[in-house]
Short mmCIF file of C-alpha atoms and ligand atoms in Angstrom, two decimals:
data_model
loop_
_atom_site.label_atom_id
_atom_site.label_comp_id
_atom_site.label_asym_id
_atom_site.label_seq_id
_atom_site.Cartn_x
_atom_site.Cartn_y
_atom_site.Cartn_z
CA UNK A 421 7.93 1.53 45.83
CA UNK A 422 5.44 3.54 47.94
CA UNK A 423 7.84 6.49 48.04
CA UNK A 424 8.56 6.24 44.30
CA UNK A 425 4.85 6.31 43.55
CA UNK A 426 4.38 9.25 45.92
CA UNK A 427 7.18 11.14 44.17
CA UNK A 428 5.57 10.56 40.76
CA UNK A 429 2.16 11.54 42.11
CA UNK A 430 3.42 14.79 43.60
CA UNK A 431 5.14 15.63 40.29
CA UNK A 432 1.84 15.06 38.46
CA UNK A 433 -0.16 16.99 41.05
CA UNK A 434 2.18 19.95 40.74
CA UNK A 435 1.78 19.93 36.96
CA UNK A 436 -1.94 19.33 36.80
CA UNK A 437 -3.85 19.93 40.04
CA UNK A 438 -6.45 17.56 38.60
CA UNK A 439 -8.48 14.88 40.40
CA UNK A 440 -9.30 12.12 37.88
CA UNK A 441 -12.05 9.63 38.64
CA UNK A 442 -11.33 7.16 35.83
CA UNK A 443 -8.10 5.65 34.59
CA UNK A 444 -8.13 4.46 30.98
CA UNK A 445 -5.43 2.38 29.32
CA UNK A 446 -5.51 2.71 25.56
CA UNK A 447 -4.25 -0.44 23.89
CA UNK A 448 -3.06 -1.23 20.35
CA UNK A 449 -4.66 1.02 17.77
CA UNK A 450 -6.82 2.85 20.30
CA UNK A 451 -4.62 5.87 20.79
CA UNK A 452 -7.10 8.07 18.92
CA UNK A 453 -9.53 7.82 21.83
CA UNK A 454 -7.59 10.89 22.91
CA UNK A 455 -9.73 12.84 20.41
CA UNK A 456 -12.78 12.12 22.60
CA UNK A 457 -11.17 13.74 25.63
CA UNK A 458 -11.15 17.47 26.29
CA UNK A 459 -7.50 17.37 27.18
CA UNK A 460 -6.36 19.77 29.87
CA UNK A 461 -2.88 18.41 30.46
CA UNK A 462 -0.64 16.03 28.58
CA UNK A 463 2.63 14.77 30.02
CA UNK A 464 5.10 12.65 28.08
CA UNK A 465 6.15 9.47 29.87
CA UNK A 466 9.74 10.51 29.29
CA UNK A 467 9.13 13.62 31.45
CA UNK A 468 7.58 11.74 34.38
CA UNK A 469 9.92 10.68 37.18
CA UNK A 470 10.05 6.88 37.69
CA UNK A 471 7.98 6.18 34.58
CA UNK A 472 9.27 3.67 32.02
CA UNK A 473 9.31 4.76 28.35
CA UNK A 474 7.12 3.00 25.77
CA UNK A 475 8.96 1.52 22.80
CA UNK A 476 6.43 -0.43 20.77
CA UNK A 477 5.12 0.79 17.41
CA UNK A 478 1.50 1.99 17.52
CA UNK A 479 1.78 3.12 21.12
CA UNK A 480 2.26 6.76 21.87
CA UNK A 481 3.55 7.40 25.35
CA UNK A 482 1.83 10.15 27.26
CA UNK A 483 -0.46 10.61 30.21
CA UNK A 484 -3.52 12.62 29.27
CA UNK A 485 -5.66 14.45 31.80
CA UNK A 486 -9.01 15.79 30.76
CA UNK A 487 -12.75 15.45 30.74
CA UNK A 488 -15.44 13.53 28.93
CA UNK A 489 -18.63 15.41 29.71
CA UNK A 490 -18.37 16.17 33.41
CA UNK A 491 -16.19 13.11 34.15
CA UNK A 492 -12.53 13.59 34.87
CA UNK A 493 -10.21 11.01 33.43
CA UNK A 494 -6.56 10.15 33.14
CA UNK A 495 -5.68 8.15 30.03
CA UNK A 496 -2.51 6.25 29.30
CA UNK A 497 -1.74 6.69 25.63
CA UNK A 498 0.44 3.61 25.33
CA UNK A 499 1.13 0.98 27.94
CA UNK A 500 4.18 -1.00 29.06
CA UNK A 501 4.47 -4.62 28.02
CA UNK A 502 6.45 -7.33 29.74
CA UNK A 503 7.85 -8.42 26.36
CA UNK A 504 9.48 -5.03 25.93
CA UNK A 505 11.84 -5.99 28.73
CA UNK A 506 10.24 -4.20 31.67
CA UNK A 507 9.70 -6.17 34.83
CA UNK A 508 6.18 -6.51 36.18
CA UNK A 509 6.68 -3.78 38.78
CA UNK A 510 7.47 -1.35 35.93
CA UNK A 511 4.62 -2.62 33.77
CA UNK A 512 2.14 -1.93 36.58
CA UNK A 513 3.72 1.21 38.05
CA UNK A 514 1.19 3.54 36.34
CA UNK A 515 -1.67 1.68 38.06
CA UNK A 516 -0.07 2.40 41.45
CA UNK A 517 0.14 6.04 40.41
CA UNK A 518 -3.52 6.08 39.33
CA UNK A 519 -4.67 4.81 42.71
CA UNK A 520 -2.61 7.38 44.64
CA UNK A 521 -4.07 10.07 42.37
CA UNK A 522 -7.46 9.00 43.70
CA UNK A 523 -8.63 6.84 40.79
CA UNK A 524 -10.90 3.96 41.81
CA UNK A 525 -12.15 2.91 38.37
CA UNK A 526 -9.95 1.44 35.66
CA UNK A 527 -10.87 0.80 32.03
CA UNK A 528 -8.41 -1.30 30.05
CA UNK A 529 -8.43 -2.04 26.37
CA UNK A 530 -6.29 -4.33 24.27
CA UNK A 531 -6.02 -6.34 21.07
CA UNK A 532 -6.17 -10.11 21.17
CA UNK A 533 -6.34 -13.26 19.10
CA UNK A 534 -9.69 -15.04 19.24
CA UNK A 535 -9.95 -18.79 19.80
CA UNK A 536 -13.71 -18.95 20.31
CA UNK A 537 -15.03 -20.09 16.92
CA UNK A 538 -18.11 -17.90 17.20
CA UNK A 539 -15.86 -14.82 17.19
CA UNK A 540 -14.67 -12.95 14.12
CA UNK A 541 -11.99 -10.38 13.41
CA UNK A 542 -13.13 -6.93 14.54
CA UNK A 543 -15.35 -8.21 17.35
CA UNK A 544 -15.28 -6.40 20.67
CA UNK A 545 -15.09 -8.75 23.63
CA UNK A 546 -15.98 -7.66 27.14
CA UNK A 547 -13.46 -9.42 29.38
CA UNK A 548 -15.36 -11.19 32.15
CA UNK A 549 -12.43 -13.13 33.58
CA UNK A 550 -8.82 -13.93 32.84
CA UNK A 551 -6.21 -16.66 33.05
CA UNK A 552 -2.77 -15.43 34.05
CA UNK A 553 -0.05 -17.35 32.23
CA UNK A 554 2.57 -14.62 32.36
CA UNK A 555 5.91 -15.91 33.65
CA UNK A 556 6.30 -13.29 36.40
CA UNK A 557 3.68 -12.17 38.90
CA UNK A 558 3.39 -8.42 39.58
CA UNK A 559 2.77 -9.01 43.30
CA UNK A 560 5.74 -11.35 43.78
CA UNK A 561 8.06 -10.26 46.56
CA UNK A 562 7.64 -8.00 49.56
CA UNK A 563 4.06 -6.87 50.08
CA UNK A 564 3.51 -3.29 51.20
CA UNK A 565 0.23 -3.42 53.11
CA UNK A 566 -0.35 0.27 52.32
CA UNK A 567 -1.12 -0.82 48.76
CA UNK A 568 -3.15 -3.90 49.61
CA UNK A 569 -3.16 -7.38 51.17
CA UNK A 570 -0.63 -10.17 50.62
CA UNK A 571 -3.26 -12.54 49.29
CA UNK A 572 -5.66 -10.90 46.89
CA UNK A 573 -9.11 -12.24 46.18
CA UNK A 574 -9.53 -12.57 42.42
CA UNK A 575 -13.09 -13.88 42.25
CA UNK A 576 -14.36 -10.62 40.73
CA UNK A 577 -11.46 -9.16 38.73
CA UNK A 578 -13.76 -7.48 36.19
CA UNK A 579 -16.60 -5.61 37.86
CA UNK A 580 -19.92 -7.36 37.31
CA UNK A 581 -21.75 -4.07 37.69
CA UNK A 582 -19.55 -2.46 35.03
CA UNK A 583 -20.04 -5.44 32.71
CA UNK A 584 -23.82 -5.26 33.05
CA UNK A 585 -23.75 -1.53 32.41
CA UNK A 586 -21.45 -1.68 29.39
CA UNK A 587 -23.66 -4.40 27.87
CA UNK A 588 -26.74 -2.18 28.27
CA UNK A 589 -24.89 0.74 26.74
CA UNK A 590 -23.67 -1.41 23.81
CA UNK A 591 -27.25 -2.55 23.21
CA UNK A 592 -28.55 1.01 23.21
CA UNK A 593 -25.82 2.06 20.78
CA UNK A 594 -26.46 -1.05 18.65
CA UNK A 595 -22.86 -2.12 19.02
CA UNK A 596 -22.47 -5.88 18.97
CA UNK A 597 -20.30 -7.22 21.78
CA UNK A 598 -18.96 -10.61 22.79
CA UNK A 599 -18.05 -11.65 26.30
CA UNK A 600 -15.36 -14.02 27.45
CA UNK A 601 -12.10 -14.98 29.09
CA UNK A 602 -8.76 -13.38 28.20
CA UNK A 603 -5.63 -15.45 28.62
CA UNK A 604 -2.32 -13.62 28.98
CA UNK A 605 0.95 -14.94 27.57
CA UNK A 606 4.18 -12.98 27.55
CA UNK A 607 4.67 -12.76 23.77
CA UNK A 608 6.23 -11.21 21.74
CA UNK A 609 5.63 -14.16 19.40
CA UNK A 610 2.08 -14.77 18.34
CA UNK A 611 0.94 -18.26 19.23
CA UNK A 612 1.70 -21.47 17.38
CA UNK A 613 -1.30 -23.50 16.27
CA UNK A 614 -0.66 -25.83 19.20
CA UNK A 615 -0.61 -22.88 21.59
CA UNK A 616 -3.88 -21.43 20.26
CA UNK A 617 -5.35 -24.91 20.76
CA UNK A 618 -4.04 -24.96 24.32
CA UNK A 619 -5.58 -21.53 24.98
CA UNK A 620 -8.92 -22.83 23.76
CA UNK A 621 -8.66 -26.11 25.70
CA UNK A 622 -7.87 -24.22 28.88
CA UNK A 623 -11.22 -22.51 28.45
CA UNK A 624 -10.24 -19.03 27.32
CA UNK A 625 -11.86 -17.15 24.43
CA UNK A 626 -8.91 -15.04 23.37
CA UNK A 627 -5.21 -14.56 24.00
CA UNK A 628 -3.04 -11.47 24.32
CA UNK A 629 0.14 -10.04 25.80
CA UNK A 630 -1.08 -7.42 28.25
CA UNK A 631 -3.83 -6.28 30.65
CA UNK A 632 -3.67 -9.07 33.23
CA UNK A 633 -0.73 -7.59 35.21
CA UNK A 634 -2.45 -4.20 35.36
CA UNK A 635 -5.74 -5.71 36.48
CA UNK A 636 -4.03 -7.80 39.16
CA UNK A 637 -2.35 -4.71 40.57
CA UNK A 638 -5.60 -2.74 40.34
CA UNK A 639 -7.35 -5.47 42.31
CA UNK A 640 -4.52 -5.46 44.85
CA UNK A 641 -5.59 -1.88 45.53
CA UNK A 642 -9.29 -2.69 45.37
CA UNK A 643 -9.99 -0.80 42.16
CA UNK A 644 -12.98 -1.59 39.96
CA UNK A 645 -12.00 -2.79 36.46
CA UNK A 646 -13.62 -2.95 33.06
CA UNK A 647 -11.74 -4.71 30.24
CA UNK A 648 -12.46 -4.55 26.52
CA UNK A 649 -10.59 -6.57 23.93
CA UNK A 650 -10.63 -6.16 20.18
CA UNK A 651 -10.33 -9.48 18.38
CA UNK A 652 -7.76 -8.64 15.73
CA UNK A 653 -7.09 -12.14 14.41
CA UNK A 654 -8.42 -15.63 14.79
CA UNK A 655 -6.39 -18.54 16.11
CA UNK A 656 -8.99 -21.28 16.10
CA UNK A 657 -8.38 -24.17 13.73
CA UNK A 658 -11.19 -23.36 11.31
CA UNK A 659 -10.46 -19.69 10.87
CA UNK A 660 -6.73 -19.35 11.44
CA UNK A 661 -4.76 -17.02 9.23
CA UNK A 662 -1.16 -15.98 9.56
CA UNK A 663 -1.09 -12.87 11.67
CA UNK A 664 1.37 -10.00 11.89
CA UNK A 665 1.52 -6.74 13.84
CA UNK A 666 0.31 -4.62 10.90
CA UNK A 667 -2.85 -6.73 10.59
CA UNK A 668 -3.44 -6.48 14.31
CA UNK A 669 -3.19 -2.68 14.14
CA UNK A 670 -5.38 -2.54 11.03
CA UNK A 671 -8.12 -4.69 12.60
CA UNK A 672 -7.92 -2.69 15.82
CA UNK A 673 -8.24 0.53 13.82
CA UNK A 674 -11.40 -0.74 12.14
CA UNK A 675 -13.05 -1.62 15.44
CA UNK A 676 -11.78 1.56 17.08
CA UNK A 677 -14.81 3.83 16.40
CA UNK A 678 -17.07 1.35 18.19
CA UNK A 679 -14.75 0.83 21.13
CA UNK A 680 -14.29 4.58 21.45
CA UNK A 681 -18.03 5.15 21.44
CA UNK A 682 -18.53 2.41 23.99
CA UNK A 683 -15.88 3.68 26.41
CA UNK A 684 -17.01 7.27 26.01
CA UNK A 685 -20.65 6.46 26.71
CA UNK A 686 -19.73 4.17 29.56
CA UNK A 687 -17.78 6.94 31.24
CA UNK A 688 -20.65 9.38 30.68
CA UNK A 689 -23.38 7.05 31.85
CA UNK A 690 -21.95 4.62 34.42
N1 HPA B 2068 -1.93 -13.46 20.18
C1 HPA B 2068 -1.40 -12.72 21.15
N2 HPA B 2068 -1.55 -11.42 21.22
C2 HPA B 2068 -2.29 -10.83 20.30
C3 HPA B 2068 -2.87 -11.53 19.27
C4 HPA B 2068 -2.68 -12.94 19.21
O1 HPA B 2068 -3.17 -13.64 18.31
N3 HPA B 2068 -3.53 -10.64 18.51
C5 HPA B 2068 -3.36 -9.43 19.07
N4 HPA B 2068 -2.60 -9.54 20.16
#
């Protein structure tokens, strides 16, 4: 794996000669964040050695290198989901690449179903912790100490400093934000009523199909993570409506301007 990552990194370095400081993963409906970046290089996943290819609708599939103000970033336009059939090493491969490119700060975004009854569709939730209920662990198997330790401390998966800062920035921009726990299931089905209830009873505030593997791998390599989730549907008993992918994308699109503004200002001001 180390060599594979190194091969990908040297390919990227040859193409770009660019030292990004931030890695950003653009989740469902957030692909247009690309418009906020002064893009210097764009590389299709399909052209990158060892990279999987994104298949899901609403996800583009390119690595973008560019600046926001004077900050250099690499953005993933489209991520890899376990439900697409990739194994967890493939899902998290880009995070390994980010770290070897010199990135220490990761910003992840996603769409999720809310189970906290004080939430509503379109809310932005700052992820302050997660529950991993994915069926495969990205760190299972041989541990290469060059990446990180065998046993990873997960007491601070989402940087408290980043959370404090993003809350201040949201307040200044008058963007309302929620805060809570994201629970990851593999999908691709949305949850049954009983499952949403379970998610709530476990103590989570929302549920989705991504992010947790990437954050685990980022923490393995001691990266600092900020997670933002758009609540695209509600799964709590009082507010439940039947959800489909189109509605998820539509709700994510509506919240997108705020999330974009928040991420952009965070990168500029953190
Ligand atoms: N469940 C799981 N994943 C999701 C949901 C949901 O309700 N909404 C958006 N992604």
